[in-house]
Amino acid sequence: MTVEAWDAHAAQRLAQDPPKPLAPPVRMEWTQRPGIGPGTEVLGGSLCGRRIVELGCGPGRNTAHLAGLGARVTGIDSSRGQIRRAAAHYGHTGAEFVRSTASAYLNGERERLDAIVSIFGAIGLTEPFKLLVACSRRLSRNGMLAFSVPHPQRTGTIPASPRTRDQLTLPDGTPTVVERWDIGSASWVQAINRAGLLVTGVQDLFAPVDARWPTTLLITTRMP
Ligand SMILES: C[S@@+](CC[C@H](N)C(=O)[O-])C[C@H]1O[C@@H](n2cnc3c(N)ncnc32)[C@H](O)[C@@H]1O
């Protein structure tokens, strides 16, 4: 899905749900269904005062949740429309929302980060290795990177190629395509280790819980 398609997605959602401040969600969601799998505990203890960035924040729900816990958090998204939507709904929480590609933001700033998260966001939607290296350069010692991606086995088969195209429908019914790096956990672990991070957890999540195949791959890592 191109930046223009994400912009169109955000504009259509804003038309359905006009810009007004919303309460931050009560839980961090790593899957696309509420209430499944872990929440912020995968990021360690108290997040109060910790410096966190979400890559590909979309409408900003998880960024807002982290801000509500007292984290100093920035949501990054390459779509101006998504950032406008996130700021309209959750700017009041203290979260900062910045329009940028994930790699431009990570490579353009120097401040050390305590955690980086991506939930069906930039990680998996852009070439993984360079982005993982950019993450490891910005994380502080023991800093964490945690991300969720659509599970490569979600249809019951493993993709023949690491680049796949999912058919999606915009809110107004217009069909669009999302291109992603659909790689298995062994390849993620290899790329993460090469980027200088240690894998601390790999979870296959089922959302809904009775799904036949795992729908979400959640990977947690930390800097040595
Ligand atoms: C499925 S949405 C994210 C949902 C959001 N993380 C959540 O939890 O609700 C994917 C988002 O990633 C953004 N995105 C895709 N590639 C990106 C990149 N390279 N840098 C920054 N944002 C990106 C898109 O604009 C889109 O808003």
PDB file of N, CA, C and O in Angstrom, residues 67 77 79 95 102 108 128-129 134 149 151 154-155 164 167 177-180 191 195 200 207 219 224:
ATOM      1  N   ALA A  67       1.620   6.716  26.043  1.00  0.00           N
ATOM      2  CA  ALA A  67       1.664   8.059  26.648  1.00  0.00           C
ATOM      3  C   ALA A  67       0.855   8.076  27.940  1.00  0.00           C
ATOM      4  O   ALA A  67       1.253   8.689  28.936  1.00  0.00           O
ATOM      5  N   ASP A  77       4.863   8.143  11.327  1.00  0.00           N
ATOM      6  CA  ASP A  77       4.172   7.504  10.198  1.00  0.00           C
ATOM      7  C   ASP A  77       4.514   8.274   8.932  1.00  0.00           C
ATOM      8  O   ASP A  77       4.611   9.504   8.957  1.00  0.00           O
ATOM      9  N   SER A  79       2.608   8.531   6.404  1.00  0.00           N
ATOM     10  CA  SER A  79       1.393   9.106   5.808  1.00  0.00           C
ATOM     11  C   SER A  79       0.956  10.348   6.593  1.00  0.00           C
ATOM     12  O   SER A  79       0.691  10.283   7.793  1.00  0.00           O
ATOM     13  N   ALA A  95       1.322  12.478  23.723  1.00  0.00           N
ATOM     14  CA  ALA A  95       2.098  11.783  22.686  1.00  0.00           C
ATOM     15  C   ALA A  95       2.436  12.781  21.581  1.00  0.00           C
ATOM     16  O   ALA A  95       1.642  13.678  21.284  1.00  0.00           O
ATOM     17  N   ALA A 102      10.138   5.651   8.725  1.00  0.00           N
ATOM     18  CA  ALA A 102      10.807   5.135   9.922  1.00  0.00           C
ATOM     19  C   ALA A 102      12.311   5.307   9.799  1.00  0.00           C
ATOM     20  O   ALA A 102      12.977   5.774  10.730  1.00  0.00           O
ATOM     21  N   GLY A 108      17.952  10.203  11.296  1.00  0.00           N
ATOM     22  CA  GLY A 108      18.103  11.657  11.342  1.00  0.00           C
ATOM     23  C   GLY A 108      18.220  12.231  12.741  1.00  0.00           C
ATOM     24  O   GLY A 108      18.479  13.411  12.916  1.00  0.00           O
ATOM     25  N   PRO A 128      13.664  -5.151   5.781  1.00  0.00           N
ATOM     26  CA  PRO A 128      13.877  -5.306   7.225  1.00  0.00           C
ATOM     27  C   PRO A 128      15.285  -5.013   7.719  1.00  0.00           C
ATOM     28  O   PRO A 128      15.433  -4.372   8.766  1.00  0.00           O
ATOM     29  N   PHE A 129      16.312  -5.489   7.027  1.00  0.00           N
ATOM     30  CA  PHE A 129      17.642  -5.448   7.640  1.00  0.00           C
ATOM     31  C   PHE A 129      18.099  -4.019   7.919  1.00  0.00           C
ATOM     32  O   PHE A 129      18.540  -3.696   9.032  1.00  0.00           O
ATOM     33  N   ALA A 134      19.103   0.417  11.768  1.00  0.00           N
ATOM     34  CA  ALA A 134      18.793   1.789  12.208  1.00  0.00           C
ATOM     35  C   ALA A 134      18.220   1.768  13.629  1.00  0.00           C
ATOM     36  O   ALA A 134      18.538   2.641  14.452  1.00  0.00           O
ATOM     37  N   VAL A 149       4.008  -8.577  13.374  1.00  0.00           N
ATOM     38  CA  VAL A 149       3.754  -8.585  11.922  1.00  0.00           C
ATOM     39  C   VAL A 149       2.700  -9.657  11.651  1.00  0.00           C
ATOM     40  O   VAL A 149       2.528 -10.579  12.468  1.00  0.00           O
ATOM     41  N   HIS A 151       1.369 -13.024  10.661  1.00  0.00           N
ATOM     42  CA  HIS A 151       2.139 -14.272  10.735  1.00  0.00           C
ATOM     43  C   HIS A 151       2.327 -14.853   9.327  1.00  0.00           C
ATOM     44  O   HIS A 151       1.361 -14.937   8.562  1.00  0.00           O
ATOM     45  N   ARG A 154      -0.233 -17.433   8.230  1.00  0.00           N
ATOM     46  CA  ARG A 154      -1.637 -17.121   8.538  1.00  0.00           C
ATOM     47  C   ARG A 154      -2.633 -17.791   7.585  1.00  0.00           C
ATOM     48  O   ARG A 154      -3.792 -17.957   7.929  1.00  0.00           O
ATOM     49  N   THR A 155      -2.190 -18.154   6.375  1.00  0.00           N
ATOM     50  CA  THR A 155      -3.132 -18.824   5.464  1.00  0.00           C
ATOM     51  C   THR A 155      -2.935 -20.333   5.477  1.00  0.00           C
ATOM     52  O   THR A 155      -3.562 -21.053   4.712  1.00  0.00           O
ATOM     53  N   THR A 164       5.474 -10.505  -0.322  1.00  0.00           N
ATOM     54  CA  THR A 164       4.112 -10.912  -0.682  1.00  0.00           C
ATOM     55  C   THR A 164       3.237  -9.679  -0.881  1.00  0.00           C
ATOM     56  O   THR A 164       3.601  -8.562  -0.485  1.00  0.00           O
ATOM     57  N   GLN A 167      -4.241  -8.470  -0.672  1.00  0.00           N
ATOM     58  CA  GLN A 167      -5.335  -7.634  -1.164  1.00  0.00           C
ATOM     59  C   GLN A 167      -6.044  -7.034   0.049  1.00  0.00           C
ATOM     60  O   GLN A 167      -6.356  -7.767   0.974  1.00  0.00           O
ATOM     61  N   VAL A 177      -3.518  -2.922  -2.540  1.00  0.00           N
ATOM     62  CA  VAL A 177      -2.594  -4.027  -2.296  1.00  0.00           C
ATOM     63  C   VAL A 177      -1.558  -3.576  -1.273  1.00  0.00           C
ATOM     64  O   VAL A 177      -1.057  -2.455  -1.343  1.00  0.00           O
ATOM     65  N   VAL A 178      -1.261  -4.439  -0.301  1.00  0.00           N
ATOM     66  CA  VAL A 178      -0.184  -4.158   0.661  1.00  0.00           C
ATOM     67  C   VAL A 178       0.971  -5.095   0.339  1.00  0.00           C
ATOM     68  O   VAL A 178       0.802  -6.306   0.325  1.00  0.00           O
ATOM     69  N   GLU A 179       2.131  -4.520   0.070  1.00  0.00           N
ATOM     70  CA  GLU A 179       3.325  -5.338  -0.156  1.00  0.00           C
ATOM     71  C   GLU A 179       4.073  -5.442   1.154  1.00  0.00           C
ATOM     72  O   GLU A 179       4.251  -4.448   1.854  1.00  0.00           O
ATOM     73  N   ARG A 180       4.491  -6.646   1.509  1.00  0.00           N
ATOM     74  CA  ARG A 180       5.232  -6.790   2.766  1.00  0.00           C
ATOM     75  C   ARG A 180       6.336  -7.822   2.632  1.00  0.00           C
ATOM     76  O   ARG A 180       6.341  -8.639   1.719  1.00  0.00           O
ATOM     77  N   ALA A 191      18.269 -11.984  10.891  1.00  0.00           N
ATOM     78  CA  ALA A 191      18.428 -10.555  10.554  1.00  0.00           C
ATOM     79  C   ALA A 191      18.618  -9.717  11.827  1.00  0.00           C
ATOM     80  O   ALA A 191      19.446  -8.792  11.867  1.00  0.00           O
ATOM     81  N   ALA A 195      21.923  -7.538  12.943  1.00  0.00           N
ATOM     82  CA  ALA A 195      21.809  -6.093  13.216  1.00  0.00           C
ATOM     83  C   ALA A 195      22.321  -5.745  14.613  1.00  0.00           C
ATOM     84  O   ALA A 195      22.298  -4.579  15.015  1.00  0.00           O
ATOM     85  N   THR A 200      14.720 -11.946  22.500  1.00  0.00           N
ATOM     86  CA  THR A 200      14.327 -12.379  23.847  1.00  0.00           C
ATOM     87  C   THR A 200      13.004 -13.149  23.827  1.00  0.00           C
ATOM     88  O   THR A 200      12.648 -13.772  24.829  1.00  0.00           O
ATOM     89  N   ALA A 207      -5.406 -14.695  16.666  1.00  0.00           N
ATOM     90  CA  ALA A 207      -6.430 -13.654  16.840  1.00  0.00           C
ATOM     91  C   ALA A 207      -7.364 -13.679  15.623  1.00  0.00           C
ATOM     92  O   ALA A 207      -6.913 -13.303  14.548  1.00  0.00           O
ATOM     93  N   ILE A 219       7.721 -10.476  18.071  1.00  0.00           N
ATOM     94  CA  ILE A 219       9.140 -10.720  18.371  1.00  0.00           C
ATOM     95  C   ILE A 219       9.645  -9.614  19.289  1.00  0.00           C
ATOM     96  O   ILE A 219       9.406  -8.428  19.049  1.00  0.00           O
ATOM     97  N   PRO A 224      22.384  -5.707  23.560  1.00  0.00           N
ATOM     98  CA  PRO A 224      23.235  -6.354  24.570  1.00  0.00           C
ATOM     99  C   PRO A 224      23.763  -5.315  25.557  1.00  0.00           C
ATOM    100  O   PRO A 224      23.817  -4.139  25.255  1.00  0.00           O
TER     101      PRO A 224
END
